[in-house]
Amino acid sequence: MSTPIEPATPVAAATVTAVTPGQAAARLGEFTVVDVRSAGEYAGGHLPGAHNIPLERLDEAADALGAAAARGPLLLVCASGNRSAKGCARLAGRGVAAATLEGGTSAWAAAGHPVERPAGARAPWPMDRQVRLAAGSLVAAGFVAGRFWHPAHWLSGAIGAGLVFSGVTNTCGMAAVLARLPHNRPAGDAVPFEETLARLAA
């Protein structure tokens, strides 16, 4: 059972409070909601009123998020809850309390709660799915190419080592690279990052 979130209360880095979609829906007006997915994922559908701060830019937004947390509870959201939990842990290290949405926007939408998206926006795949596709494709390409040119097997080995490193460090360099691709970038009418920071800090 989730416990109430005290604004701007320092928490241990290992402590991450999870809020279910039902609990989040009942308290949505109390939360400052921050979506830590890529801008493209965010445009494809997000919680009503959510601000977009991609996970890789969370440190840049720490002061603004701290100001928002001082006013009321902070809720981080992603596709499945994995990236938002990482974000909560990083903010906790800075003394900023935040909760993660259990199951992410996928669970939120599956529970029948509304999502906002710009008219005509296309929803890219969740980042974890993009990473699995890219990594699997590179491993398969290395295996096939290695049948004709043996050194190509090193590609599969490098991707495997990268996945092990990702698991050990709980980071993902491939996701950071994929987030820069055009389909994951903000649409022309997206709120600029600096304006998002100003809104959070106000």
Backbone as JSON, one array per atom type, in Angstrom:
{
  "sequence": "MSTPIEPATPVAAATVTAVTPGQAAARLGEFTVVDVRSAGEYAGGHLPGAHNIPLERLDEAADALGAAAARGPLLLVCASGNRSAKGCARLAGRGVAAATLEGGTSAWAAAGHPVERPAGARAPWPMDRQVRLAAGSLVAAGFVAGRFWHPAHWLSGAIGAGLVFSGVTNTCGMAAVLARLPHNRPAGDAVPFEETLARLAA",
  "N": [[0.85, -1.19, 0.0], [0.61, 2.21, -0.89], [2.24, 5.03, 0.56], [1.47, 8.34, 1.81], [2.9, 11.19, 0.15], [5.32, 13.36, 1.23], [5.95, 16.68, 0.53], [9.07, 17.72, -0.8], [10.64, 16.26, 1.02], [13.57, 14.79, 2.12], [14.6, 11.62, 0.91], [15.71, 8.21, 1.1], [18.03, 6.97, -1.35], [17.41, 4.45, -2.26], [14.77, 4.16, -1.84], [11.69, 4.05, -3.35], [8.59, 5.29, -3.95], [5.61, 3.86, -5.04], [2.73, 4.54, -6.94], [-0.51, 3.5, -7.68], [-2.42, 3.33, -10.79], [-5.15, 3.86, -10.19], [-4.99, 5.18, -7.71], [-3.48, 7.39, -8.49], [-5.22, 8.59, -10.33], [-7.29, 9.37, -8.63], [-6.06, 11.33, -7.18], [-5.09, 13.16, -8.96], [-5.24, 15.93, -9.33], [-3.71, 16.87, -7.25], [-1.08, 16.24, -7.77], [2.05, 17.21, -9.29], [2.71, 16.28, -12.38], [5.2, 14.56, -14.11], [6.47, 13.51, -17.09], [8.83, 11.25, -18.06], [9.61, 10.18, -20.46], [10.81, 10.03, -23.92], [10.47, 12.91, -26.08], [8.98, 12.29, -28.34], [7.58, 9.95, -27.58], [6.09, 11.01, -25.49], [4.45, 12.83, -26.89], [2.86, 11.03, -28.18], [0.9, 10.31, -26.4], [-0.08, 11.12, -23.17], [-0.39, 11.52, -19.56], [-3.05, 13.63, -18.43], [-2.18, 17.02, -18.28], [0.52, 16.56, -17.81], [4.02, 17.31, -17.59], [6.84, 17.34, -19.79], [9.88, 15.96, -19.21], [12.55, 14.52, -20.36], [14.23, 11.53, -19.29], [17.04, 11.56, -19.55], [17.6, 14.22, -19.24], [17.01, 14.88, -16.72], [18.67, 15.67, -14.59], [19.35, 18.28, -15.31], [16.97, 19.5, -14.82], [16.64, 19.41, -12.12], [16.58, 21.47, -10.12], [14.25, 22.92, -10.78], [12.36, 20.9, -10.51], [12.66, 20.38, -7.82], [11.61, 22.75, -6.79], [8.97, 22.47, -7.63], [8.27, 20.17, -6.18], [8.34, 21.18, -3.65], [6.0, 22.55, -3.48], [4.0, 20.65, -3.65], [3.05, 17.13, -4.01], [5.07, 15.13, -6.19], [4.87, 13.37, -9.21], [6.33, 10.95, -11.15], [6.35, 9.66, -14.44], [6.42, 7.07, -16.91], [6.6, 4.81, -19.7], [6.29, 2.18, -18.69], [6.95, 2.24, -16.02], [9.54, 1.73, -15.32], [11.63, 3.58, -16.15], [10.68, 5.85, -14.83], [10.89, 5.07, -12.16], [13.67, 4.92, -11.93], [14.18, 7.63, -12.27], [12.98, 8.68, -9.97], [14.67, 7.63, -8.0], [17.06, 8.95, -8.63], [16.34, 11.63, -8.16], [15.8, 11.42, -5.47], [18.33, 11.2, -4.41], [19.05, 13.81, -4.48], [17.55, 14.9, -2.57], [14.91, 15.31, -3.24], [11.62, 14.46, -3.09], [9.67, 12.06, -4.78], [7.14, 10.2, -6.51], [6.52, 7.16, -8.34], [4.57, 6.19, -11.16], [2.91, 3.26, -11.03], [3.3, 0.74, -13.36], [3.17, 2.58, -15.38], [2.23, 4.7, -18.22], [1.06, 2.81, -19.8], [-0.35, 1.05, -18.07], [-2.02, 2.95, -16.98], [-3.62, 3.82, -19.2], [-4.73, 1.33, -19.85], [-6.37, 0.95, -17.69], [-8.43, 2.55, -18.29], [-8.23, 5.28, -17.98], [-7.98, 8.74, -18.99], [-5.9, 9.96, -21.71], [-3.79, 12.52, -23.01], [-3.09, 13.88, -26.21], [-1.48, 15.55, -28.93], [-3.35, 16.72, -31.77], [-3.38, 14.52, -34.48], [-0.94, 13.43, -33.82], [1.58, 10.92, -33.94], [2.18, 7.87, -32.33], [5.22, 6.76, -31.2], [6.96, 3.62, -30.71], [7.28, 2.37, -27.32], [10.3, 3.15, -25.51], [11.75, 0.97, -24.42], [10.92, -1.11, -26.05], [11.88, -0.26, -28.52], [14.61, -0.41, -27.99], [14.93, -3.18, -27.61], [14.32, -4.11, -30.18], [16.33, -2.86, -31.74], [18.72, -3.85, -30.53], [18.36, -6.65, -30.81], [18.25, -6.82, -33.61], [20.83, -6.0, -34.33], [22.4, -8.0, -33.12], [21.48, -10.27, -34.51], [22.24, -9.5, -37.11], [25.01, -9.43, -36.82], [25.5, -12.14, -36.33], [24.64, -13.4, -38.73], [26.24, -12.07, -40.65], [28.68, -12.9, -39.73], [28.94, -15.48, -40.66], [29.92, -15.22, -43.16], [31.98, -13.45, -42.97], [34.17, -13.74, -40.63], [35.09, -11.93, -38.46], [32.86, -10.34, -38.06], [31.31, -11.43, -36.1], [32.05, -10.22, -33.79], [30.43, -8.02, -33.51], [27.98, -8.98, -32.53], [28.93, -9.91, -30.08], [29.75, -7.49, -28.91], [27.33, -6.12, -28.62], [26.02, -7.83, -26.86], [27.73, -7.59, -24.61], [27.29, -4.91, -24.09], [24.61, -4.98, -23.28], [24.83, -6.46, -20.94], [26.38, -4.68, -19.41], [24.55, -2.59, -19.29], [22.55, -3.76, -17.74], [23.93, -4.17, -15.32], [24.7, -1.59, -14.52], [22.34, -0.25, -14.61], [21.72, 1.56, -16.61], [21.27, 2.88, -19.96], [22.8, 3.19, -22.82], [22.09, 2.8, -25.48], [19.39, 3.5, -25.55], [19.62, 6.23, -25.09], [20.83, 7.03, -27.45], [18.89, 6.25, -29.37], [16.83, 7.94, -28.61], [17.45, 10.28, -29.82], [16.75, 10.06, -32.43], [14.74, 11.07, -35.3], [11.93, 10.35, -35.04], [11.58, 10.26, -32.35], [11.9, 12.76, -31.43], [10.79, 16.08, -30.33], [7.61, 17.33, -31.47], [6.75, 19.98, -33.81], [5.1, 21.78, -32.43], [5.67, 21.4, -29.79], [6.21, 22.05, -26.29], [8.93, 24.07, -25.44], [11.95, 22.92, -23.8], [13.12, 24.69, -21.91], [10.97, 26.34, -21.33], [9.26, 24.5, -20.12], [10.73, 23.98, -17.79], [10.52, 26.5, -16.59], [7.78, 26.6, -16.08], [7.53, 24.54, -14.22], [9.05, 25.53, -12.13], [7.72, 27.8, -11.4]],
  "CA": [[0.0, 0.0, 0.0], [1.44, 3.39, -1.02], [2.12, 5.99, 1.64], [1.4, 9.72, 1.33], [4.17, 11.77, -0.21], [5.53, 14.65, 1.85], [6.7, 17.51, -0.39], [10.46, 18.13, -0.55], [11.23, 15.55, 2.14], [14.65, 13.92, 1.65], [14.35, 10.2, 1.06], [16.87, 7.4, 0.74], [18.1, 6.73, -2.79], [16.85, 3.15, -2.6], [13.33, 4.18, -1.58], [10.85, 4.58, -4.43], [7.19, 5.12, -3.66], [4.81, 3.59, -6.23], [1.32, 4.91, -6.87], [-1.26, 2.77, -8.7], [-3.21, 4.22, -11.64], [-6.36, 4.29, -9.5], [-4.62, 6.18, -6.71], [-3.05, 8.59, -9.21], [-6.41, 9.23, -10.9], [-8.06, 9.98, -7.55], [-5.31, 12.46, -6.63], [-4.38, 13.77, -10.07], [-5.17, 17.36, -9.12], [-2.7, 17.18, -6.22], [0.26, 15.95, -8.27], [2.74, 17.75, -10.46], [3.05, 15.07, -13.13], [6.34, 14.73, -15.01], [6.66, 12.35, -17.96], [10.27, 11.18, -18.32], [9.88, 9.52, -21.74], [11.27, 10.91, -24.99], [9.44, 13.85, -26.52], [8.09, 11.61, -29.28], [6.69, 9.07, -26.81], [5.18, 11.9, -24.76], [3.46, 13.36, -27.84], [1.96, 9.96, -28.57], [-0.15, 10.13, -25.4], [0.45, 11.28, -21.82], [-1.38, 11.86, -18.55], [-3.5, 15.02, -18.53], [-1.41, 18.03, -17.55], [1.9, 16.14, -17.55], [5.14, 18.03, -18.18], [7.8, 16.4, -20.37], [11.31, 16.1, -18.91], [13.16, 13.22, -20.65], [15.07, 11.04, -18.19], [18.44, 11.95, -19.71], [17.74, 15.64, -18.9], [16.45, 15.06, -15.38], [19.6, 16.41, -13.74], [19.22, 19.68, -15.68], [15.7, 19.99, -14.3], [16.55, 19.09, -10.69], [16.17, 22.64, -9.33], [12.84, 23.21, -11.07], [11.58, 19.82, -9.92], [12.69, 20.61, -6.38], [10.66, 23.81, -6.51], [7.63, 21.89, -7.79], [8.04, 19.23, -5.07], [8.12, 21.98, -2.43], [4.61, 23.01, -3.49], [3.08, 19.52, -3.55], [3.65, 15.86, -4.43], [5.59, 15.0, -7.55], [4.64, 12.03, -9.76], [7.05, 10.68, -12.39], [5.63, 8.7, -15.28], [7.02, 6.66, -18.18], [5.74, 3.84, -20.38], [6.03, 0.98, -17.89], [7.31, 2.46, -14.62], [10.96, 1.47, -15.1], [12.4, 4.83, -16.22], [10.23, 6.78, -13.78], [11.48, 4.62, -10.89], [15.06, 5.39, -11.95], [14.15, 9.07, -12.05], [12.69, 8.91, -8.55], [15.88, 7.33, -7.24], [18.02, 10.03, -8.88], [15.88, 12.82, -7.45], [15.93, 11.16, -4.03], [19.71, 11.52, -4.07], [19.15, 15.26, -4.37], [16.63, 15.33, -1.53], [13.61, 15.65, -3.82], [10.72, 13.32, -3.0], [8.79, 11.84, -5.93], [6.57, 8.86, -6.63], [6.44, 6.64, -9.7], [3.28, 5.59, -11.51], [3.05, 1.81, -11.19], [2.84, 0.28, -14.67], [3.3, 3.66, -16.34], [1.09, 5.11, -19.03], [0.41, 1.6, -20.33], [-1.33, 0.63, -17.07], [-2.98, 4.06, -16.86], [-4.56, 3.73, -20.32], [-5.44, 0.05, -19.75], [-7.4, 1.09, -16.65], [-9.5, 3.39, -18.83], [-8.04, 6.69, -17.65], [-7.75, 9.5, -20.22], [-4.57, 10.44, -22.09], [-3.8, 13.67, -23.91], [-2.12, 13.83, -27.31], [-1.76, 16.56, -29.96], [-4.11, 16.23, -32.91], [-2.57, 13.97, -35.56], [0.35, 12.91, -33.36], [1.82, 9.49, -34.07], [2.82, 7.34, -31.13], [6.32, 5.81, -31.45], [7.02, 2.51, -29.76], [7.98, 2.66, -26.07], [11.74, 3.08, -25.69], [12.28, -0.37, -24.15], [10.66, -1.94, -27.23], [12.82, 0.18, -29.54], [15.93, -0.94, -27.63], [14.94, -4.62, -27.88], [14.37, -4.29, -31.63], [17.65, -2.47, -32.23], [19.73, -4.79, -30.04], [18.13, -7.94, -31.45], [18.61, -6.72, -35.02], [22.29, -5.95, -34.45], [22.93, -9.33, -32.79], [21.18, -11.15, -35.65], [23.07, -9.09, -38.24], [26.38, -9.89, -36.55], [25.56, -13.6, -36.48], [24.54, -13.75, -40.15], [27.43, -11.58, -41.35], [29.81, -13.68, -39.28], [29.04, -16.72, -41.44], [30.65, -14.9, -44.38], [33.19, -12.72, -42.57], [34.22, -14.15, -39.22], [35.18, -10.84, -37.48], [31.55, -9.71, -37.81], [30.76, -11.98, -34.86], [32.35, -9.29, -32.7], [29.29, -7.11, -33.35], [27.05, -9.64, -31.6], [29.55, -9.91, -28.77], [29.75, -6.14, -28.36], [25.96, -5.79, -28.19], [25.79, -8.62, -25.65], [28.46, -6.96, -23.52], [26.6, -3.67, -23.77], [23.4, -5.3, -22.54], [25.26, -6.84, -19.58], [26.77, -3.43, -18.74], [23.32, -1.86, -19.04], [21.87, -4.39, -16.61], [24.7, -3.98, -14.08], [24.73, -0.17, -14.14], [20.98, 0.29, -14.7], [21.71, 2.66, -17.58], [21.1, 2.35, -21.31], [23.33, 4.08, -23.82], [21.35, 2.65, -26.73], [18.17, 4.3, -25.43], [20.01, 7.63, -25.24], [21.06, 7.25, -28.89], [17.61, 6.14, -30.07], [15.99, 9.09, -28.26], [17.83, 11.39, -30.7], [16.23, 9.84, -33.78], [13.67, 12.02, -35.61], [10.6, 9.98, -34.57], [11.54, 10.43, -30.9], [12.12, 14.17, -31.12], [9.54, 16.8, -30.14], [6.91, 17.87, -32.64], [6.95, 21.42, -33.98], [4.32, 22.58, -31.47], [5.99, 20.96, -28.44], [6.66, 23.09, -25.37], [10.39, 24.01, -25.31], [12.44, 22.42, -22.52], [13.31, 25.8, -20.99], [9.63, 26.79, -20.87], [8.79, 23.49, -19.18], [11.42, 24.25, -16.53], [9.93, 27.7, -15.99], [6.46, 26.26, -15.57], [7.71, 23.73, -13.02], [9.64, 26.34, -11.07], [6.81, 28.92, -11.04]],
  "C": [[0.88, 1.23, 0.0], [1.19, 4.33, 0.14], [2.07, 7.4, 1.09], [2.79, 10.29, 1.1], [4.28, 13.13, 0.45], [6.39, 15.49, 0.91], [8.11, 17.83, 0.12], [11.08, 17.47, 0.68], [12.35, 14.65, 1.63], [14.32, 12.46, 1.9], [15.59, 9.44, 0.65], [16.83, 7.07, -0.73], [17.44, 5.43, -3.17], [15.34, 3.12, -2.44], [12.58, 4.81, -2.74], [9.4, 4.27, -4.1], [6.41, 4.93, -4.96], [3.35, 3.92, -5.96], [0.59, 4.16, -7.98], [-2.02, 3.75, -9.58], [-4.48, 4.72, -10.96], [-6.07, 5.37, -8.47], [-4.21, 7.49, -7.39], [-4.25, 9.34, -9.78], [-7.2, 9.97, -9.82], [-7.38, 11.24, -7.02], [-4.64, 13.3, -7.72], [-4.23, 15.29, -9.89], [-4.13, 17.79, -8.1], [-1.29, 17.08, -6.77], [0.74, 16.96, -9.3], [3.25, 16.52, -11.2], [4.15, 15.37, -14.13], [6.55, 13.43, -15.77], [8.12, 12.32, -18.4], [10.61, 10.43, -19.61], [10.44, 10.52, -22.74], [10.12, 11.81, -25.43], [8.47, 13.19, -27.49], [7.11, 10.7, -28.58], [5.63, 9.91, -26.07], [4.07, 12.42, -25.68], [2.46, 12.3, -28.25], [0.84, 9.7, -27.57], [0.43, 10.19, -24.0], [-0.68, 11.6, -20.85], [-1.79, 13.32, -18.69], [-2.65, 15.95, -17.66], [0.03, 17.69, -17.3], [2.9, 17.05, -18.27], [6.14, 17.0, -18.7], [9.23, 16.79, -20.03], [11.93, 14.73, -19.19], [14.15, 12.83, -19.57], [16.52, 11.51, -18.31], [18.68, 13.43, -19.38], [17.24, 15.93, -17.48], [17.37, 15.88, -14.48], [19.54, 17.91, -14.04], [17.98, 20.31, -15.04], [15.57, 19.86, -12.79], [16.07, 20.27, -9.85], [14.7, 22.96, -9.53], [11.94, 22.14, -10.46], [11.55, 19.93, -8.4], [11.7, 21.68, -5.98], [9.22, 23.3, -6.62], [7.29, 20.98, -6.63], [7.8, 19.98, -3.77], [6.68, 22.46, -2.33], [3.62, 21.87, -3.29], [3.72, 18.27, -4.1], [3.97, 15.81, -5.91], [5.4, 13.56, -8.0], [5.38, 11.9, -11.07], [6.39, 9.53, -13.13], [6.48, 8.34, -16.49], [6.08, 5.64, -18.82], [5.33, 2.69, -19.48], [6.3, 1.14, -16.4], [8.79, 2.27, -14.35], [11.77, 2.77, -15.09], [11.97, 5.81, -15.13], [10.77, 6.37, -12.42], [12.94, 5.03, -10.81], [15.12, 6.89, -11.67], [13.88, 9.41, -10.6], [13.93, 8.69, -7.69], [16.93, 8.43, -7.41], [17.62, 11.29, -8.15], [16.02, 12.65, -5.94], [17.34, 11.49, -3.56], [19.95, 13.0, -3.92], [18.19, 15.81, -3.3], [15.27, 15.74, -2.03], [12.73, 14.4, -3.8], [9.82, 13.25, -4.23], [8.28, 10.41, -5.88], [6.58, 8.45, -8.09], [5.06, 6.04, -9.93], [3.5, 4.12, -11.82], [2.47, 1.37, -12.54], [2.86, 1.34, -15.75], [2.04, 4.0, -17.11], [0.36, 3.91, -19.62], [-0.68, 1.13, -19.37], [-2.41, 1.69, -16.9], [-4.06, 3.96, -17.95], [-5.38, 2.44, -20.25], [-6.54, 0.1, -18.71], [-8.53, 2.02, -17.09], [-9.38, 4.87, -18.51], [-7.64, 7.46, -18.91], [-6.28, 9.85, -20.45], [-4.75, 11.62, -23.04], [-2.77, 13.45, -25.0], [-2.49, 14.92, -28.3], [-2.52, 15.94, -31.12], [-3.15, 15.74, -33.99], [-1.23, 13.4, -35.13], [0.42, 11.41, -33.52], [2.57, 9.01, -32.84], [3.96, 6.39, -31.51], [6.26, 4.69, -30.43], [7.64, 2.99, -28.45], [9.47, 2.4, -26.23], [12.29, 1.68, -25.42], [12.05, -1.3, -25.34], [11.61, -1.56, -28.36], [14.22, -0.39, -29.27], [16.0, -2.43, -27.94], [15.04, -4.89, -29.38], [15.77, -3.98, -32.16], [18.72, -3.47, -31.8], [19.58, -6.15, -30.71], [18.53, -7.93, -32.91], [20.12, -6.73, -35.21], [22.93, -7.3, -34.13], [22.7, -10.29, -33.95], [22.04, -10.81, -36.85], [24.5, -9.55, -38.06], [26.53, -11.38, -36.75], [25.56, -14.0, -37.95], [25.8, -13.32, -40.9], [28.66, -12.39, -40.97], [29.98, -15.0, -40.02], [29.87, -16.5, -42.71], [31.96, -14.17, -44.09], [33.31, -12.84, -41.07], [34.31, -12.99, -38.22], [33.84, -10.16, -37.17], [30.88, -10.25, -36.56], [31.01, -11.06, -33.67], [31.21, -8.31, -32.47], [28.3, -7.7, -32.36], [27.62, -9.64, -30.19], [29.52, -8.54, -28.11], [28.36, -5.74, -27.86], [25.63, -6.56, -26.91], [26.47, -8.02, -24.44], [27.79, -5.65, -23.1], [25.34, -3.91, -22.97], [23.72, -5.71, -21.1], [25.62, -5.59, -18.79], [25.53, -2.62, -18.38], [22.59, -2.42, -17.82], [22.57, -4.13, -15.29], [24.62, -2.55, -13.59], [23.35, 0.47, -14.11], [20.92, 1.55, -15.55], [21.52, 2.04, -18.97], [21.56, 3.38, -22.34], [22.58, 4.0, -25.14], [20.06, 3.47, -26.69], [18.48, 5.78, -25.63], [20.23, 7.97, -26.71], [19.74, 7.23, -29.65], [16.72, 7.35, -29.8], [16.28, 10.29, -29.16], [17.33, 11.22, -32.13], [15.01, 10.72, -34.03], [12.3, 11.64, -35.03], [10.46, 10.11, -33.06], [11.75, 11.88, -30.47], [10.78, 14.89, -30.99], [8.94, 17.28, -31.45], [7.11, 19.38, -32.68], [6.23, 22.26, -32.95], [4.61, 22.17, -30.03], [6.47, 22.13, -27.6], [8.18, 22.98, -25.23], [10.81, 23.59, -23.89], [12.56, 23.55, -21.49], [11.98, 26.32, -20.46], [9.03, 25.8, -19.89], [9.42, 23.7, -17.81], [10.81, 25.45, -15.83], [8.57, 27.42, -15.41], [6.56, 25.44, -14.28], [8.18, 24.57, -11.84], [8.69, 27.42, -10.57], [5.91, 28.57, -9.86]]
}
